[in-house]
XYZ file of C-alpha atoms in Angstrom:
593
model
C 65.247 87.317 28.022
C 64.233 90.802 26.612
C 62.428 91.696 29.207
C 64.907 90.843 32.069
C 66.938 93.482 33.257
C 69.591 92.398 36.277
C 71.388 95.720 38.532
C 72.910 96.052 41.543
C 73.041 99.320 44.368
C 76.501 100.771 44.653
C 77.597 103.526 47.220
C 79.312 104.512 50.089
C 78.719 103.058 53.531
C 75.649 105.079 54.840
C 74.235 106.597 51.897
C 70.203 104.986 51.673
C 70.805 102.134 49.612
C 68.786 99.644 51.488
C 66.399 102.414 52.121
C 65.396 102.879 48.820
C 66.070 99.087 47.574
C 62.936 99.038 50.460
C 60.863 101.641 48.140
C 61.747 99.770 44.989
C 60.507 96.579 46.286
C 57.864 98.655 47.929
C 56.919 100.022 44.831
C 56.575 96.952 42.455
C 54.374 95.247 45.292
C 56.587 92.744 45.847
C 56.435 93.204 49.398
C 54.893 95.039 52.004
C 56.769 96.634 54.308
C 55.455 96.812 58.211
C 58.255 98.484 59.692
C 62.318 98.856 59.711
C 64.107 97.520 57.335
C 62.810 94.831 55.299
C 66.525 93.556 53.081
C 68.978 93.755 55.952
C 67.376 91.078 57.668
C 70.522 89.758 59.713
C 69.852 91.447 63.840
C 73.548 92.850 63.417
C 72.866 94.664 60.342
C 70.050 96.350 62.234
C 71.624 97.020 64.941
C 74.155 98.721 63.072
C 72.469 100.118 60.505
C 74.879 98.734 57.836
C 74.361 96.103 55.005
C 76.875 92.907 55.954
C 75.517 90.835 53.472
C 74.735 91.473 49.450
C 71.086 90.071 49.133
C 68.967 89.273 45.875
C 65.877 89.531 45.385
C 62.993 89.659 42.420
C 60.530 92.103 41.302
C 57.821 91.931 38.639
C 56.981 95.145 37.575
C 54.746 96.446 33.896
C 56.263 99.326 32.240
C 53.595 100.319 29.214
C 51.970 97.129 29.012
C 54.783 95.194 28.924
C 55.738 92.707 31.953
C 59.547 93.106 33.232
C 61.414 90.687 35.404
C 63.829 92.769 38.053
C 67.044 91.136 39.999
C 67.826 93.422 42.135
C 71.103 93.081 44.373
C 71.920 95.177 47.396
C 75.318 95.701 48.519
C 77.457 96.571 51.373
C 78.833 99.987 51.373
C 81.788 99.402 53.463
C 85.362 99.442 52.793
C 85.642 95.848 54.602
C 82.598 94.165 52.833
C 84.202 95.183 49.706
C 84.328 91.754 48.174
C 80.987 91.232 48.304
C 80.286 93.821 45.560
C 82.561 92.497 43.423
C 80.739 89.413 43.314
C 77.184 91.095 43.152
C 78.689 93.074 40.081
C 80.023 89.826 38.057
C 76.329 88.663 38.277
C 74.499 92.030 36.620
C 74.665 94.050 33.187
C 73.894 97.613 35.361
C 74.224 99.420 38.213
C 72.231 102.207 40.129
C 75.338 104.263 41.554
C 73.850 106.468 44.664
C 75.238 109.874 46.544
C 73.733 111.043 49.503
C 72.091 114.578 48.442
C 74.090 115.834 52.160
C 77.357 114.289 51.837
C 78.219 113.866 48.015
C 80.565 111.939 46.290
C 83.215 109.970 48.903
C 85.967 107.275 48.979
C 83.766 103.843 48.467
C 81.648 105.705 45.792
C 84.430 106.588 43.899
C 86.154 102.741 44.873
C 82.829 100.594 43.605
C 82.231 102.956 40.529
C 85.734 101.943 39.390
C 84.563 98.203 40.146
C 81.742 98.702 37.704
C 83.181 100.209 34.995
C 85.841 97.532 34.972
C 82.964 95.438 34.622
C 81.293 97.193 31.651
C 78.102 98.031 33.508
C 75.477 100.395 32.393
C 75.580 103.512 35.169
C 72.702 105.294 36.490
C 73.720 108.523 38.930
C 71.146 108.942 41.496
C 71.009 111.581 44.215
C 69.336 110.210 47.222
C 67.638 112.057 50.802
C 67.084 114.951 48.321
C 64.026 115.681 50.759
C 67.025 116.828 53.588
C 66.978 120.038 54.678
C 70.841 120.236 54.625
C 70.767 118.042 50.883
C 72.866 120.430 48.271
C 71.544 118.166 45.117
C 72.938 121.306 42.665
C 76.728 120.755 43.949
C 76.373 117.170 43.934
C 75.015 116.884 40.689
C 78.425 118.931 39.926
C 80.382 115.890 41.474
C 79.063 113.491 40.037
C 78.866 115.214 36.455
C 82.602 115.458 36.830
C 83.390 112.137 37.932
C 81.366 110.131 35.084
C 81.053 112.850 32.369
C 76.875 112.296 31.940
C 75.005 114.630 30.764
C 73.040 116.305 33.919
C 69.642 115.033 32.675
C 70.738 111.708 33.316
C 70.977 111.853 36.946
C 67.742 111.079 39.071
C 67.077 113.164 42.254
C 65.210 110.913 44.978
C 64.431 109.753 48.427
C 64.597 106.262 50.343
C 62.432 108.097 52.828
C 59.534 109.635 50.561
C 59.480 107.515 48.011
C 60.239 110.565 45.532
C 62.049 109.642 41.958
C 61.154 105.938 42.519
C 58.716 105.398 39.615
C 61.866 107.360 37.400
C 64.069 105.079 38.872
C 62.269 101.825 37.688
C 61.530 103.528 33.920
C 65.418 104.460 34.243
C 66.289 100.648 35.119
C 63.947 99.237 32.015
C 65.334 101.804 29.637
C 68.911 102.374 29.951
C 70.229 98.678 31.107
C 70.668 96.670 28.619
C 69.047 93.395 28.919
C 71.268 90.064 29.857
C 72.945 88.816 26.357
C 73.286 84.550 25.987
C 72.331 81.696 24.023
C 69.856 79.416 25.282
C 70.412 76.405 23.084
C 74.375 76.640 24.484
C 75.870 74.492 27.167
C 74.391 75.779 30.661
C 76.795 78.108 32.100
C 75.872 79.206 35.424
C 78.435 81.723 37.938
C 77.661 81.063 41.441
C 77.859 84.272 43.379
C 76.723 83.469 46.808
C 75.649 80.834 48.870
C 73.903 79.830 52.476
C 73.794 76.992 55.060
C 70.264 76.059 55.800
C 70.289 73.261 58.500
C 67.266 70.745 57.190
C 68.165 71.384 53.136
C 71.822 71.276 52.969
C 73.674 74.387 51.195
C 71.918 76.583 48.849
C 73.811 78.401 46.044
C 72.530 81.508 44.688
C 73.906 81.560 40.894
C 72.948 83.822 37.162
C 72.312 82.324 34.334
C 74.989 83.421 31.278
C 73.937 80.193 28.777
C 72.126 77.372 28.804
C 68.337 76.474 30.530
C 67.903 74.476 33.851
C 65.069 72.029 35.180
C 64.753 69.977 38.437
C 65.619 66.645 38.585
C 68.997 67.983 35.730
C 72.176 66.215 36.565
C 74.485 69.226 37.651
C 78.243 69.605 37.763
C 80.591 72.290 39.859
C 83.473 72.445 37.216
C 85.893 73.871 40.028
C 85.463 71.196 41.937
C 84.447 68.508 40.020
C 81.564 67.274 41.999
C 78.366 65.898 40.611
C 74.907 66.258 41.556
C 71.452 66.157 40.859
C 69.358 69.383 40.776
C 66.307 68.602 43.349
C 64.880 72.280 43.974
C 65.816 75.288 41.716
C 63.540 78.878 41.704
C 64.072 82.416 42.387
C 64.734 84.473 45.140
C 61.793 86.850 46.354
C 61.594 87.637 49.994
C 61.073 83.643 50.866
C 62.836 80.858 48.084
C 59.772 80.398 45.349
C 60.284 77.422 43.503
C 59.987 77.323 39.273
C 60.028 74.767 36.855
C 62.595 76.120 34.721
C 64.918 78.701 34.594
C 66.702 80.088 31.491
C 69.537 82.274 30.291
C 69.436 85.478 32.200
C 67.890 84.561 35.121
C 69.153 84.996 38.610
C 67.961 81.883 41.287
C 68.485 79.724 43.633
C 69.728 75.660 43.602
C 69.116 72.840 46.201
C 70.927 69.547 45.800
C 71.419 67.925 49.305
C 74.926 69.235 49.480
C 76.360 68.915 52.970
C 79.945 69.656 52.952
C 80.645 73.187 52.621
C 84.198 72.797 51.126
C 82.159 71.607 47.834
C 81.081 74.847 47.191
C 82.747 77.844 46.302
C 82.036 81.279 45.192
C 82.748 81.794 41.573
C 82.611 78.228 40.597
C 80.609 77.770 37.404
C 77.370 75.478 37.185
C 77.087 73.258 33.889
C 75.539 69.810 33.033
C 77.170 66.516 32.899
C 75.660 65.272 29.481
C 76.380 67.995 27.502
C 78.722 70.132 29.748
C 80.485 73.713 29.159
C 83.956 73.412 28.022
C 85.063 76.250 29.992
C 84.333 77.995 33.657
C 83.070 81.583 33.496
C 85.598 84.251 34.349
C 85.703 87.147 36.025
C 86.793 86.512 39.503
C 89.657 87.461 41.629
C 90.812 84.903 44.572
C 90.374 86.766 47.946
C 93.226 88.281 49.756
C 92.924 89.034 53.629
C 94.793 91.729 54.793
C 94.711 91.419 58.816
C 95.281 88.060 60.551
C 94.019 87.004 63.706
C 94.236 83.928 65.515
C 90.793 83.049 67.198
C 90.661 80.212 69.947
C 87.519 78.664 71.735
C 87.483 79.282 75.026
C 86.481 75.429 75.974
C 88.955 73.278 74.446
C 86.483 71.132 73.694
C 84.527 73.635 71.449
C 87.627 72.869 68.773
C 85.455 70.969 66.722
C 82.544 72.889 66.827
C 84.747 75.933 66.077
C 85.971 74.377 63.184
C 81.992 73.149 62.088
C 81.085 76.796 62.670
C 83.557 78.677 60.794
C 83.351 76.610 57.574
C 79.246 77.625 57.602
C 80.269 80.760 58.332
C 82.310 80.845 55.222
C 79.917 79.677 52.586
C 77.595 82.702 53.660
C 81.112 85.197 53.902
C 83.432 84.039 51.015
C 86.500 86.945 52.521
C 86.986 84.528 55.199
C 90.081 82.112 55.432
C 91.180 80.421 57.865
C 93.454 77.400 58.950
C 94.444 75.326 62.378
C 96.837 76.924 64.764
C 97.942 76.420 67.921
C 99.226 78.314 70.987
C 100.665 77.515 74.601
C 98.753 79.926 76.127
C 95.678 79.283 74.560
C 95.253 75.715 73.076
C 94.477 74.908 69.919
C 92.455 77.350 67.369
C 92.409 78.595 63.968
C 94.431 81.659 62.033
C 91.850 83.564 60.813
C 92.140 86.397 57.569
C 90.047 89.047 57.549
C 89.638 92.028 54.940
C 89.865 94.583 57.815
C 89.251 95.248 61.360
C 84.830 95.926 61.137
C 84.744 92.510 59.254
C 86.825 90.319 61.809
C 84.341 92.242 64.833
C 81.151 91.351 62.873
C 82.272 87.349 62.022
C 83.086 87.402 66.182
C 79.527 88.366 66.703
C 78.082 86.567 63.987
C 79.851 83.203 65.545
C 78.398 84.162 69.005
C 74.984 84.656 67.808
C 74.358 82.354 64.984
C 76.464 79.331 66.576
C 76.572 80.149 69.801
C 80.570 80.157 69.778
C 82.344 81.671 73.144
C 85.432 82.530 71.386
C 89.272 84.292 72.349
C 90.826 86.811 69.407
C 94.679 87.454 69.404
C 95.790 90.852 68.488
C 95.802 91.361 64.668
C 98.127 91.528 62.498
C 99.269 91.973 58.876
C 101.157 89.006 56.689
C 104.990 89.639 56.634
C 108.037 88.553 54.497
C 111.231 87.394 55.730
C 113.973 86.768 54.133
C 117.073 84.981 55.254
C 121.047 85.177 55.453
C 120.879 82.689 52.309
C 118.375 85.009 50.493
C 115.263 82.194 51.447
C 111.680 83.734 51.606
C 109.563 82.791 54.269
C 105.701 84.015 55.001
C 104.925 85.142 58.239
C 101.447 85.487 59.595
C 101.948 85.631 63.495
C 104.873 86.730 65.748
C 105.281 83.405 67.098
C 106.226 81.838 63.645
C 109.542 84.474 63.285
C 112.595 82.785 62.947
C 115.339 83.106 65.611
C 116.866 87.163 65.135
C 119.951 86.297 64.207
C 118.923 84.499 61.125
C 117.051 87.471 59.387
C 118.374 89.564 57.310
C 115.723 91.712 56.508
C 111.777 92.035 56.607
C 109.456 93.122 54.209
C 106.028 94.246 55.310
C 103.068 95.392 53.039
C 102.228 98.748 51.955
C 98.772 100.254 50.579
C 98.073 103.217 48.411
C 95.150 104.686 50.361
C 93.258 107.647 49.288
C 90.935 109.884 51.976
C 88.268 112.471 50.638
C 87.808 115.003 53.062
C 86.795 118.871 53.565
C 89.599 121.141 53.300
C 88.900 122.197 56.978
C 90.740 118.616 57.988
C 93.396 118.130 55.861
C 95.854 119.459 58.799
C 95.130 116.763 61.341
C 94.431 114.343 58.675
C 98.041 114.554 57.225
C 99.313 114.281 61.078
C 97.338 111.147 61.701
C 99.352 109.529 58.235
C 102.574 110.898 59.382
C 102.398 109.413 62.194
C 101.552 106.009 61.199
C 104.299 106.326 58.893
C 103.234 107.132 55.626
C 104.308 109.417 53.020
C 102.633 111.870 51.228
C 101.739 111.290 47.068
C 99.541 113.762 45.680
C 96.549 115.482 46.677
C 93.796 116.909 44.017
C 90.744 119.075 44.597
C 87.634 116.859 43.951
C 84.970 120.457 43.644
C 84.439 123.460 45.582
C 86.514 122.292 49.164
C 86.797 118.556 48.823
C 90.401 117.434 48.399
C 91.795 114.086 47.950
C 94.605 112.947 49.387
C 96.692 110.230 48.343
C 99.261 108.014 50.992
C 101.596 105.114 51.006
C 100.741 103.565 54.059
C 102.296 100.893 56.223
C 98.909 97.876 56.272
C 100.150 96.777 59.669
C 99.837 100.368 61.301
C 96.061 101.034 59.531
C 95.175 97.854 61.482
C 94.252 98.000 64.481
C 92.799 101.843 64.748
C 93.570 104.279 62.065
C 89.778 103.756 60.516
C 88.187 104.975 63.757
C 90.907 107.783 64.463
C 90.482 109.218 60.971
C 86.634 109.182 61.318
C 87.172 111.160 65.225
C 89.167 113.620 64.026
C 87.029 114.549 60.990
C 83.569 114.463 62.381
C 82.818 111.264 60.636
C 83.355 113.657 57.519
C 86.439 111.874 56.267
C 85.849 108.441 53.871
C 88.763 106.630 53.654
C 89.627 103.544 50.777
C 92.801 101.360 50.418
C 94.659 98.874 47.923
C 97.567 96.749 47.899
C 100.613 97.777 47.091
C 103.292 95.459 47.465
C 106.094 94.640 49.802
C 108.899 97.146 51.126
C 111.716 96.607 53.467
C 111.253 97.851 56.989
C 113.026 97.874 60.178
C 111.007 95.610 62.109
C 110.944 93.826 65.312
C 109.064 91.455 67.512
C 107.924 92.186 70.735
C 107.338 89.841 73.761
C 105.561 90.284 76.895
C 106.963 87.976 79.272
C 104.996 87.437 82.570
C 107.264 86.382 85.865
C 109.954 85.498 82.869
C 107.421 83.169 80.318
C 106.606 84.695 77.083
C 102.549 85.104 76.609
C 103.107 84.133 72.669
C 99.462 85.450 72.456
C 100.255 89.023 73.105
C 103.330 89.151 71.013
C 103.634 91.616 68.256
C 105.712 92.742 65.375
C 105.992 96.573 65.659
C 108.278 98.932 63.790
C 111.567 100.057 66.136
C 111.002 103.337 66.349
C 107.518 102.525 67.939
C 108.542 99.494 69.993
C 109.978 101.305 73.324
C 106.581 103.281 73.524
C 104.203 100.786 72.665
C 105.843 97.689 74.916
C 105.834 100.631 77.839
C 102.314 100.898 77.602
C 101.745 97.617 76.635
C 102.869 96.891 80.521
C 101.115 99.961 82.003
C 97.885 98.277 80.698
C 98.527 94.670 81.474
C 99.405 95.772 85.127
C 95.797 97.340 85.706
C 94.152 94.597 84.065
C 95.748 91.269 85.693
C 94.511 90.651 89.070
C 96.688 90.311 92.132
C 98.013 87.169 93.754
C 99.869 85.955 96.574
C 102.955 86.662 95.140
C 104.690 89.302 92.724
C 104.051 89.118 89.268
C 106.791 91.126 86.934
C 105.281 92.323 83.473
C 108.182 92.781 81.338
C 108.375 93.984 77.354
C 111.346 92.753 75.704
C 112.681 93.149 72.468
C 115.111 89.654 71.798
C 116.905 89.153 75.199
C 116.437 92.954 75.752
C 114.350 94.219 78.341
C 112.596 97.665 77.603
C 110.042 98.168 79.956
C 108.999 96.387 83.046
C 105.906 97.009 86.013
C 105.374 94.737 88.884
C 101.724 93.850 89.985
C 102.619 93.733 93.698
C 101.590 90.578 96.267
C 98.472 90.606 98.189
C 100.255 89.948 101.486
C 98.117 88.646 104.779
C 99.435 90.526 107.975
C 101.013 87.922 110.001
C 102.535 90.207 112.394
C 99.359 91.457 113.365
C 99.387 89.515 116.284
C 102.691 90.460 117.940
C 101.938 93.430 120.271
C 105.203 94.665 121.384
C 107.970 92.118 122.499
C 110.901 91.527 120.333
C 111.403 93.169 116.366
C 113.158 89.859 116.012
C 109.803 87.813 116.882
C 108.529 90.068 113.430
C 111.489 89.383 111.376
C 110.788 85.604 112.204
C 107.295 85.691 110.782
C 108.136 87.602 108.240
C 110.777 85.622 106.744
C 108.692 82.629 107.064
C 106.081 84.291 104.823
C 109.100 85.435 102.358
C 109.734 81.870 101.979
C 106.625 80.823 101.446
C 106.003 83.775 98.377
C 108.855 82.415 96.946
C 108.447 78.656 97.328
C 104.607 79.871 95.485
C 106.393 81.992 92.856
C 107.914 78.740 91.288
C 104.674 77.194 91.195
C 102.342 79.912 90.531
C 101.449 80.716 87.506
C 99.431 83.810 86.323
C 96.145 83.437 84.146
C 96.023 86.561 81.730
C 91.767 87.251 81.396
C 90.142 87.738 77.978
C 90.133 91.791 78.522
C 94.183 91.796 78.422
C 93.767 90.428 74.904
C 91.243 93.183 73.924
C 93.151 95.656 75.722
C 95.997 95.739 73.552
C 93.585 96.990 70.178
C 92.508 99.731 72.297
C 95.951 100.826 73.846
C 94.583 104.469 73.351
């Protein structure tokens, strides 16, 4: 156990962790690397260039004569994939904290630091792409000086790219984090912090070690969940699954027991044995909240099942997601699905296209509300269509976040008129070093949905890092919104929008639908309403077939004739008709600008 040392990468989205996790691995010989990247293995993540998923992996490495075991976990760096490193930092005693040389310290550094801390892990600062010709290491060093208090020693200058400061990294990671603390002769105690679907073996857990020893063949218990089973593969994670005979207190593996329902396992349960079992679960994690709701519907309504199949594997690999059944008259039946923010419910769309072949419909999102009745009764409301009849409510109470944005002090003007805007209201603002300033708002959640992220990032040159928590509930003048085509309500287009917002938005709301929804033979009126209220109309007009084409000359009453036949006709088709909205009207309405 002394010579196991367990650390995670922490930093903001885009600053080289995978990079140099890459060099690390690189370095130790545990792999070799033939091209790209070698830890974000998922086609979306290198598409992207971001890390979706937290991965483990181990590395042997000798450090004067003596033989070290390395878990290393890499970890998202975005705002959205924010619960992810939470769980990566229950399962290690350190952490290497890295700042781009170019950009310095920014919102998610400052956000996952705090996550550390909280978790009383050893830091190490390291300044990484210090081989930039734009890389200001001496400021930085400043930043980051200020924001732990270390001495400046203490912080390593390297480069993902060169491979510089590696070999200090790795002497760094051996000296200064402490090694994991236990008792093997205990009760095994194991914290499960991730876990896969593999189609031929059932579901894998990924789990660390805090007491105890394990063997194959042990008879295992979940203690959340009560279920028993018997261990039949367990072994550490390199780049493939390498099985071991035994693994003991400290360590950081893997566990195959033929389970095949994925409700059985769940993130943060606590492994222990059923002879001699623990007598309590390990602590240390929080229950996920979703802030945006979406409803998401197959577009076969026979998919339903396979939807359902899909998400729930889905969800063992992506613990943030929740979701239950729904349904809708306008689209069938599908699920309510929570998402931590608007990147994460885009990536689990693509991920169920790709990885289970899923054609699938998303609603416009939306934040959780609370409204209360006449008698003082508290209901939760997750989509528009669940709102109780107007005249029942007697107010609504939607949720607020304390956000803070780092920024250069060249965009603090339009920054503060993007928040206004959006409704928020100005706290504080403090000057990080030299011209960084951070600013601190009380936002409204439902108006950071749907674009403030990529608005912020436009207006600041991608400069701007932005990074949010919950802040309770505050009454708000609120209102639902319908779009009613030829007089039906489309329940999935709906929206809850603040009054003083609804006029415009439902306006353009109409504008857009009326370029998007295809003509037919007869008129189709487009029609925002607030309650029984209409507030903005457009009419998509009638193709119309020229029947008086053939009257040359002759009578205007022979015209009339025809025409009044064919007026008949629209209207007798009117009744009948009715108007399919295509998938783009959906989309349309997150991208109103």
């Amino acid at each position: 156990m002394k010579n196991i040392r367990n650390f995670c990468i922490i930093a903001h989205i885009d600053h080289g962790k995978s990079t140099l996790a890459d060099r690390l691995l690189e370095f130790t010989k545990t792999i070799q690397i033939t091209g790209g990247q070698m830890l974000d293995d998922m086609e979306l993540e290198k598409e992207r260039g971001i890390t979706i998923k937290s991965h483990a992996i181990q590395m042997e490495y000798t450090y004067k004569d003596q033989k070290y075991i390395l878990n290393l976990i890499d970890t998202p760096g975005h705002v959205d994939f924010s619960y992810e490193v939470s769980r990566s930092i229950a399962a290690c005693e350190g952490a290497l904290l890295i700042v781009d040389a170019s950009q310095g310290v920014q919102a998610q550094t400052i956000s996952n630091l705090y996550m550390a801390i909280g978790h009383d892990l050893e830091i190490i600062p390291i300044i990484n792409k210090c081989d930039m010709i734009n890389a200001m290491p001496e400021e930085v060093e400043d930043e980051i000086v200020e924001l732990l208090g270390c001495k400046r020693g203490e912080i390593i200058r390297a480069s993902g790219k060169t491979g510089m400061g590696v070999e200090e990294i790795l002497a760094g990671v051996i000296e200064r984090i402490p090694h994991p603390k236990g008792d093997e002769e205990a009760p095994l105690q194991a914290l499960i912090f991730d876990s896969v679907f593999n189609s031929f073996r059932g579901i894998i857990a990924y789990f660390k070690i805090t007491n105890g020893v394990i063997r194959p063949g042990d008879k295992v218990k979940f203690i959340n969940t009560g279920k028993e089973y018997a261990a039949d593969e367990i072994g550490v994670l390199k780049m493939q699954m390498v099985p071991r005979k035994e693994l003991r207190t400290g360590d950081v593996g893997y566990i195959i027991s033929g389970i095949k329902t994925s409700r059985e396992v769940k993130v943060g349960d606590t492994i222990t044995h059923v002879a001699r079992p623990a007598t309590e679960a390990i602590s240390g994690f929080e229950e996920v909240k979703p802030m945006v709701f979406a409803g998401i519907y197959p577009i076969e309504a026979e998919d339903y099942e396979n939807l359902r199949s899909s998400l729930e594997k889905l969800q063992l690999n992506d613990a943030s997601l929740t979701f239950q059944p729904e349904s809708s008259l306008a689209l069938g039946f599908g699920f309510r699905c929570g998402f931590l923010g608007l990147l994460h419910m885009e990536i689990v769309q693509e991920r169920l296209d790709r990885e289970f072949d899923m054609n699938v419909i998303a609603t416009v999102p939306n934040v959780s509300y609370q409204v209360y009745d006449k008698q003082g009764v508290m209901t939760e409301v997750h989509n528009p269509g669940g709102m109780p009849d107007q005249t029942l409510i007697d107010h609504i109470e939607e949720p607020y976040i304390k956000a803070s944005v780092i920024t250069t002090t060249d965009y603090i003007g339009p920054i503060m008129t993007l928040c206004l805007g959006k409704r928020g209201e100005l706290l504080k603002q403090e000057y990080i070093s030299g011209n960084r300033v951070e600013i601190y708002y009380n936002l409204p959640l439902g108006e950071i949905v749907i674009d403030f992220y990529d608005k912020l990032k436009s207006i600041s040159k991608g400069y701007a890092s932005f990074d949010y928590h919950m802040d309770g509930f505050r009454p708000s003048k609120l209102v639902k919104l319908d779009i009613l085509l030829n007089g039906e309500p489309v329940d999935a287009l709906s929206t809850l929008t603040h009054f003083d917002n609804a006029q415009d938005f439902g306006r353009r709301m109409c504008e857009k639908l009326k370029e998007l929804i295809p003509r037919q033979q007869f008129d189709i009126a487009i029609q925002a309403a607030i309650g029984s209220k209409i507030i903005a109309r457009e009419t998509v007009k009638a193709v119309r077939k020229d029947v008086t084409a053939k009257c040359y000359g002759g009578d205007i009453s022979r015209k009339r004739k025809l025409l009044e036949k064919q007026k008949k006709g629209k209207k007798r088709m009117k009744q009948i008709g009715n108007v399919e909205v295509p998938q783009k009207a959906f989309l349309a309405v997150l991208k109103l600008d």
